[in-house]
Tab-separated table of C-alpha atoms in Angstrom:
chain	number	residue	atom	x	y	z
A	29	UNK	CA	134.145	161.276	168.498
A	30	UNK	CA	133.246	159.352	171.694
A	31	UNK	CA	130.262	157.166	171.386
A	32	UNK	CA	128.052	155.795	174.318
A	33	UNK	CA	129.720	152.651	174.749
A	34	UNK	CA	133.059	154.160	175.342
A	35	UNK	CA	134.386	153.309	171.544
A	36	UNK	CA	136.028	156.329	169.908
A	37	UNK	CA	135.953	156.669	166.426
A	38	UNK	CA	138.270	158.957	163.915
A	39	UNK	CA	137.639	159.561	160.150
A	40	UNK	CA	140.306	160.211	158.074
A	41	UNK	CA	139.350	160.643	154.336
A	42	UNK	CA	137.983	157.348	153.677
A	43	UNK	CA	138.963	155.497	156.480
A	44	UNK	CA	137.074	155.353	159.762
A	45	UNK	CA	139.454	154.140	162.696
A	46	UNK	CA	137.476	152.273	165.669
A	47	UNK	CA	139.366	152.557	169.186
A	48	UNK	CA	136.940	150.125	170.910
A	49	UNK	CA	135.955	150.610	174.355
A	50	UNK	CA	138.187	149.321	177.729
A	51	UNK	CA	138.272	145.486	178.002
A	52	UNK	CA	137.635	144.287	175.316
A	53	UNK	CA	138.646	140.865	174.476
A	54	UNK	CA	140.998	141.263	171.241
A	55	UNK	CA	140.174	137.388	170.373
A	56	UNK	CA	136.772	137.861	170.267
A	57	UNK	CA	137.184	141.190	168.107
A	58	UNK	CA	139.422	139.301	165.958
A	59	UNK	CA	136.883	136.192	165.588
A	60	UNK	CA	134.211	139.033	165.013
A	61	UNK	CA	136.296	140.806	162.051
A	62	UNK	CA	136.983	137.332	160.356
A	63	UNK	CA	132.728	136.779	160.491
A	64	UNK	CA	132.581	140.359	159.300
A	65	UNK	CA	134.929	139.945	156.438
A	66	UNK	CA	133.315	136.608	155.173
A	67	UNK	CA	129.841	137.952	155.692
A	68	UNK	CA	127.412	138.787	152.546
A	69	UNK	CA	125.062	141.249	155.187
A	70	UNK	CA	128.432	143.091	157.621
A	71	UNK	CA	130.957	145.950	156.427
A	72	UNK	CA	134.080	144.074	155.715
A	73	UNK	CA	137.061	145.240	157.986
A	74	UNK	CA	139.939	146.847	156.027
A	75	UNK	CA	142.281	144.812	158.302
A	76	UNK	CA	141.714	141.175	159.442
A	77	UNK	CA	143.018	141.640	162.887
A	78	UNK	CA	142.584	144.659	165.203
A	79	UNK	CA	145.767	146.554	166.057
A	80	UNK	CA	147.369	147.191	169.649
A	81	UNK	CA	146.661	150.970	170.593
A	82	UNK	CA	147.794	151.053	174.439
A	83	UNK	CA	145.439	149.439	176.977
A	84	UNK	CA	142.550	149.328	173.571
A	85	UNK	CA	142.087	147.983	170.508
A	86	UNK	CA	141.569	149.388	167.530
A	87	UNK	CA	140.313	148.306	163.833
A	88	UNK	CA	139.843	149.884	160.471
A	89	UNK	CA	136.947	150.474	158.466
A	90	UNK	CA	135.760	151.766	154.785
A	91	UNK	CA	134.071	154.737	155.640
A	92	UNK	CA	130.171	154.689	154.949
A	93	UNK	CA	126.781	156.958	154.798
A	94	UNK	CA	125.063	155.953	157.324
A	95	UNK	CA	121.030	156.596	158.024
A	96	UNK	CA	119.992	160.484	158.579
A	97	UNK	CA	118.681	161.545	161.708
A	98	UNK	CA	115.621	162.391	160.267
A	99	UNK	CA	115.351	160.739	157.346
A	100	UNK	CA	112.549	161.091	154.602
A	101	UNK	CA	112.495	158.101	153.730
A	102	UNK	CA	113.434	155.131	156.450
A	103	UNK	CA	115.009	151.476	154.912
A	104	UNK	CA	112.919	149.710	157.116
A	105	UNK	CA	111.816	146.676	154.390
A	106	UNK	CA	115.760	146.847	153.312
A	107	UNK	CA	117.147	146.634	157.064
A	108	UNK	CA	114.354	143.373	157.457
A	109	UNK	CA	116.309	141.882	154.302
A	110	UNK	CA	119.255	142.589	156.071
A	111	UNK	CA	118.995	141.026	159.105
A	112	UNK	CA	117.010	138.300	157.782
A	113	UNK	CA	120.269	137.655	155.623
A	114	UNK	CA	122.914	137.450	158.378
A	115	UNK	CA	120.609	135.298	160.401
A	116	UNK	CA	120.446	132.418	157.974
A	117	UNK	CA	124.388	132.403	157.431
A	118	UNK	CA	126.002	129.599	158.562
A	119	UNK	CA	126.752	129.327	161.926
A	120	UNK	CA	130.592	129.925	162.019
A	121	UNK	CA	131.311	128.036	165.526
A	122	UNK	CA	133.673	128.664	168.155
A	123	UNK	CA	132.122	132.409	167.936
A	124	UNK	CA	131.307	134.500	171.409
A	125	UNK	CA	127.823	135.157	172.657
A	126	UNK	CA	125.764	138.295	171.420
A	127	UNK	CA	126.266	141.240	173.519
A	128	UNK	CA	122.588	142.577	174.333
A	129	UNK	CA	122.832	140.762	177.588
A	130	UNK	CA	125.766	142.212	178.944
A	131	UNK	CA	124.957	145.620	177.314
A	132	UNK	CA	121.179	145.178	178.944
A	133	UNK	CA	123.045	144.603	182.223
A	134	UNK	CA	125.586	147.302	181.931
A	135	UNK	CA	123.258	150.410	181.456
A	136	UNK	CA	120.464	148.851	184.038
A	137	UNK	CA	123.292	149.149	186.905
A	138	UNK	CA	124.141	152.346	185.671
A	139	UNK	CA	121.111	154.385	185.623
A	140	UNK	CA	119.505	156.091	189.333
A	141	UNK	CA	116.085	155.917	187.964
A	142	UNK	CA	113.790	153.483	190.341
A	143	UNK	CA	111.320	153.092	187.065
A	144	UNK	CA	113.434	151.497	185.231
A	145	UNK	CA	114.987	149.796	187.628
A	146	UNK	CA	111.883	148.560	188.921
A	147	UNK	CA	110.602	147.553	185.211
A	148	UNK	CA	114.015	145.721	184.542
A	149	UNK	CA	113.519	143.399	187.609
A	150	UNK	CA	110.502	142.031	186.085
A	151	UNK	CA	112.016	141.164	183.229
A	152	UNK	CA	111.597	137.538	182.223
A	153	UNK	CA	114.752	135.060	183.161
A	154	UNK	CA	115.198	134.692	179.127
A	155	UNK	CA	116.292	137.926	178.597
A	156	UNK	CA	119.298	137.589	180.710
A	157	UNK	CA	120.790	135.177	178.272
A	158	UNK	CA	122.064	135.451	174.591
A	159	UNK	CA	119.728	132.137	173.642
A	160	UNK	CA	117.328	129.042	174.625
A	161	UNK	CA	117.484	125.529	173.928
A	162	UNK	CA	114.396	126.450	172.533
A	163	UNK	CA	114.687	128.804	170.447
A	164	UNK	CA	116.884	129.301	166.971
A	165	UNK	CA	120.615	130.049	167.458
A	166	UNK	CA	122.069	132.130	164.547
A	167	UNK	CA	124.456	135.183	164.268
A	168	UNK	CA	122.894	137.691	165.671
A	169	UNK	CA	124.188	141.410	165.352
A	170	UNK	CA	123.507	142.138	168.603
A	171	UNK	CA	123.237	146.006	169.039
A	172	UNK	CA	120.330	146.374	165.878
A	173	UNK	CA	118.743	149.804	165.063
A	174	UNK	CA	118.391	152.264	162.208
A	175	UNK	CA	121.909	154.107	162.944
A	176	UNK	CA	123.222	150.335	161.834
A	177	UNK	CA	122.998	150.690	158.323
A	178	UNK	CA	125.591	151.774	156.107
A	179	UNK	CA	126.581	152.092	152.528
A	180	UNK	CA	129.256	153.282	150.728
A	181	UNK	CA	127.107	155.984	147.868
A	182	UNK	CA	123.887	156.881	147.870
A	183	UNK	CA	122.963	154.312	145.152
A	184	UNK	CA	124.852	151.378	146.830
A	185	UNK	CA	123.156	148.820	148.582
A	186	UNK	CA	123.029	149.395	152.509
A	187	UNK	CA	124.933	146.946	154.918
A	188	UNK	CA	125.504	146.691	158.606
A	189	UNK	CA	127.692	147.925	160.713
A	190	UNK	CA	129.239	147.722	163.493
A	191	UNK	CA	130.893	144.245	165.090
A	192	UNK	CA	131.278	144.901	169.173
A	193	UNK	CA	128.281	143.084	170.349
A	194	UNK	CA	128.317	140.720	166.713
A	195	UNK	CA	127.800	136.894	168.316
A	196	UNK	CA	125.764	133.564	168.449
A	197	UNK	CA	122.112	133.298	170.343
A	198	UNK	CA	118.495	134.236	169.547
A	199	UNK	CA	117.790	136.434	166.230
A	200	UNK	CA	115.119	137.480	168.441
A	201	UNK	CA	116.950	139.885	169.634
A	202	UNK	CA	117.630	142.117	166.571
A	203	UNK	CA	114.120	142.319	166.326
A	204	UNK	CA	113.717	143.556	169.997
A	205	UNK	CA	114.595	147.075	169.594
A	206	UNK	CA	112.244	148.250	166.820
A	207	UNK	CA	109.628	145.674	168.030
A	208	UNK	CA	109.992	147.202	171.460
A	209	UNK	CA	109.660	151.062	170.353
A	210	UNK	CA	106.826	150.290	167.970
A	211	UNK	CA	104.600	149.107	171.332
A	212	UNK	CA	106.147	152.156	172.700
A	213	UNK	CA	104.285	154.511	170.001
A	214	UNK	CA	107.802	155.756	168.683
A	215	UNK	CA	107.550	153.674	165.566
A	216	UNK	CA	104.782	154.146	163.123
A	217	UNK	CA	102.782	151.088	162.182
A	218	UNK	CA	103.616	150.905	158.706
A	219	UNK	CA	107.194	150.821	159.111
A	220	UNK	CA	107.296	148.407	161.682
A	221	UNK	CA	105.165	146.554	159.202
A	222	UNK	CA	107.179	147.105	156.808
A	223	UNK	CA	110.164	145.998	159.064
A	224	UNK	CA	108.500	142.801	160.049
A	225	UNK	CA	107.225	141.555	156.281
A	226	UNK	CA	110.967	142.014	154.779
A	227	UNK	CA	112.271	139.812	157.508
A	228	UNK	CA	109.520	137.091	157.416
A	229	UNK	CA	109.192	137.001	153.531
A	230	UNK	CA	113.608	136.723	153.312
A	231	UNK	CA	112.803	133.809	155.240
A	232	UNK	CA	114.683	135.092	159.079
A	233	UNK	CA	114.133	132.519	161.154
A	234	UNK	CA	113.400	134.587	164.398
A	235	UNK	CA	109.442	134.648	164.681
A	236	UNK	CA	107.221	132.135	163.256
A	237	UNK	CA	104.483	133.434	160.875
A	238	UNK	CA	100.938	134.633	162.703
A	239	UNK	CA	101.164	136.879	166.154
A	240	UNK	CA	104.914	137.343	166.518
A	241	UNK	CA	104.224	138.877	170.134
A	242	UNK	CA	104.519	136.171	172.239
A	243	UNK	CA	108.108	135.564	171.272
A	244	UNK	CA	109.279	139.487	171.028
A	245	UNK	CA	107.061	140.791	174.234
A	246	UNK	CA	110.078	140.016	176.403
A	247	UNK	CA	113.040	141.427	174.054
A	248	UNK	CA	110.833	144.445	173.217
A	249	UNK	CA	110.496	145.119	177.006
A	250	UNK	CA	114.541	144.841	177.686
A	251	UNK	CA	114.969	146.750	174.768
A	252	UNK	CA	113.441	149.538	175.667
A	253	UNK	CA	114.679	149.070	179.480
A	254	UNK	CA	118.035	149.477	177.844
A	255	UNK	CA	117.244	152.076	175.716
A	256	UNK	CA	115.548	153.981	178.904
A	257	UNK	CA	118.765	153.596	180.606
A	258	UNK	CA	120.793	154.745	177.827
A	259	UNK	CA	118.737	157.685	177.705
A	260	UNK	CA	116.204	158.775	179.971
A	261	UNK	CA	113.385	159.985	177.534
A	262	UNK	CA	110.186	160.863	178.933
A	263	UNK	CA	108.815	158.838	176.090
A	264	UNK	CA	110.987	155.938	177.315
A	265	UNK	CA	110.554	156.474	180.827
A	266	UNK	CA	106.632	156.474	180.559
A	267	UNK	CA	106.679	153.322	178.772
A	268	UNK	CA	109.110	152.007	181.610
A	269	UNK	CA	105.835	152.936	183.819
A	270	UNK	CA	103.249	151.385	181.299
A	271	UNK	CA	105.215	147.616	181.685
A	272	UNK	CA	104.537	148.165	185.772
């Protein structure tokens, strides 16, 4: 299976083999896999360094449920905990930058659609960058939403997933997808509620208590940008036309 970002994965049994998308960097996949492993919130790898498959790399994985399409019941409060979790790990140093800049830039200069185009060059300067001087720097996932979670039985515990975009910068930005489709109307307001309460009461460190707005307004915006970009929903695309 191909996914959007040009990763391919294969399951075999209980193994889930990653080929990760053209370029990337196999030290900072390695540094990524090492956070991973030592991480109480992130999948562990089933191999500490990612193996040489060409021109790509490629890594190995337990292989995990992962959040229904439509499920009837969304983790919401567990994936606050979650992320609320990784953010207040330690800082592991010498780690790459998040990758919801880059991604953010990547699917802006691929889409034709003068909306969204037009809504992304308003975007604030901030959201160009992985963090600010003043703002918290923490691990931040860096590609957060529902299809993150894993776990490895229906009674286990869920986890996240997923390392290509894992880095340093503003927690912020974990936040900025479901804050961002919430304002859109795709999110109802009890789970975003419910979303934002687990976070804040696990003690995450990206929004202070009171309105959280003016800190997420931007990352909500360039989340959805993104998103729009991704995948040109009419949803999306009208609420490309709502931030003009």
């Amino acid at each position: 299976m191909q996914t959007r970002s040009g990763a391919e994965i294969v399951v075999d049994d209980d193994v889930v083999y990653k080929l990760h998308r053209p370029g990337t960097d196999p030290r900072g996949l390695a540094t990524r896999l090492r956070i991973a492993a030592e991480s109480r919130s992130l999948l562990s790898p089933l191999d500490a360094f990612p193996e040489r498959m060409g021109l790509r790399w490629r890594t190995r994985w337990p292989r995990v449920e992962t959040v229904a399409p439509q499920p009837e019941s969304v983790p919401w409060a567990d994936a606050g905990r979650l992320l609320a979790g990784l953010h207040r790990e330690a800082n592991p140093g010498r780690m790459p930058a998040h990758g919801w800049p880059h991604r953010l830039r990547r699917m802006v200069r691929s889409t034709d659609d003068d909306t969204i185009r037009r809504a992304a060059a308003e975007l604030p300067a901030q959201v160009w960058r992985a963090g600010s001087p003043d703002r918290p720097t923490t691990v931040v996932h860096g590609d957060w939403h529902l299809g993150q979670l894993g776990r490895r039985s229906v009674n286990a515990p869920w986890i996240l997933i997923d390392v290509d975009d894992l880095g340093v910068g503003d927690p912020a930005w974990d936040l900025a997808r479901p804050a961002g489709f919430w304002a859109a109307g795709l999110i109802p307001d009890d789970d975003w509620a419910a979303f934002l309460h687990s976070y804040r009461d696990a003690g995450g460190p990206a929004v202070p208590h009171g309105d959280p707005w003016p800190v997420l307004d931007s990352f909500a915006r360039a989340a959805v940008i993104q998103a729009a970009a991704n995948d040109p929903d009419d949803e999306l695309i009208a609420a490309c036309e709502r931030m003009l």
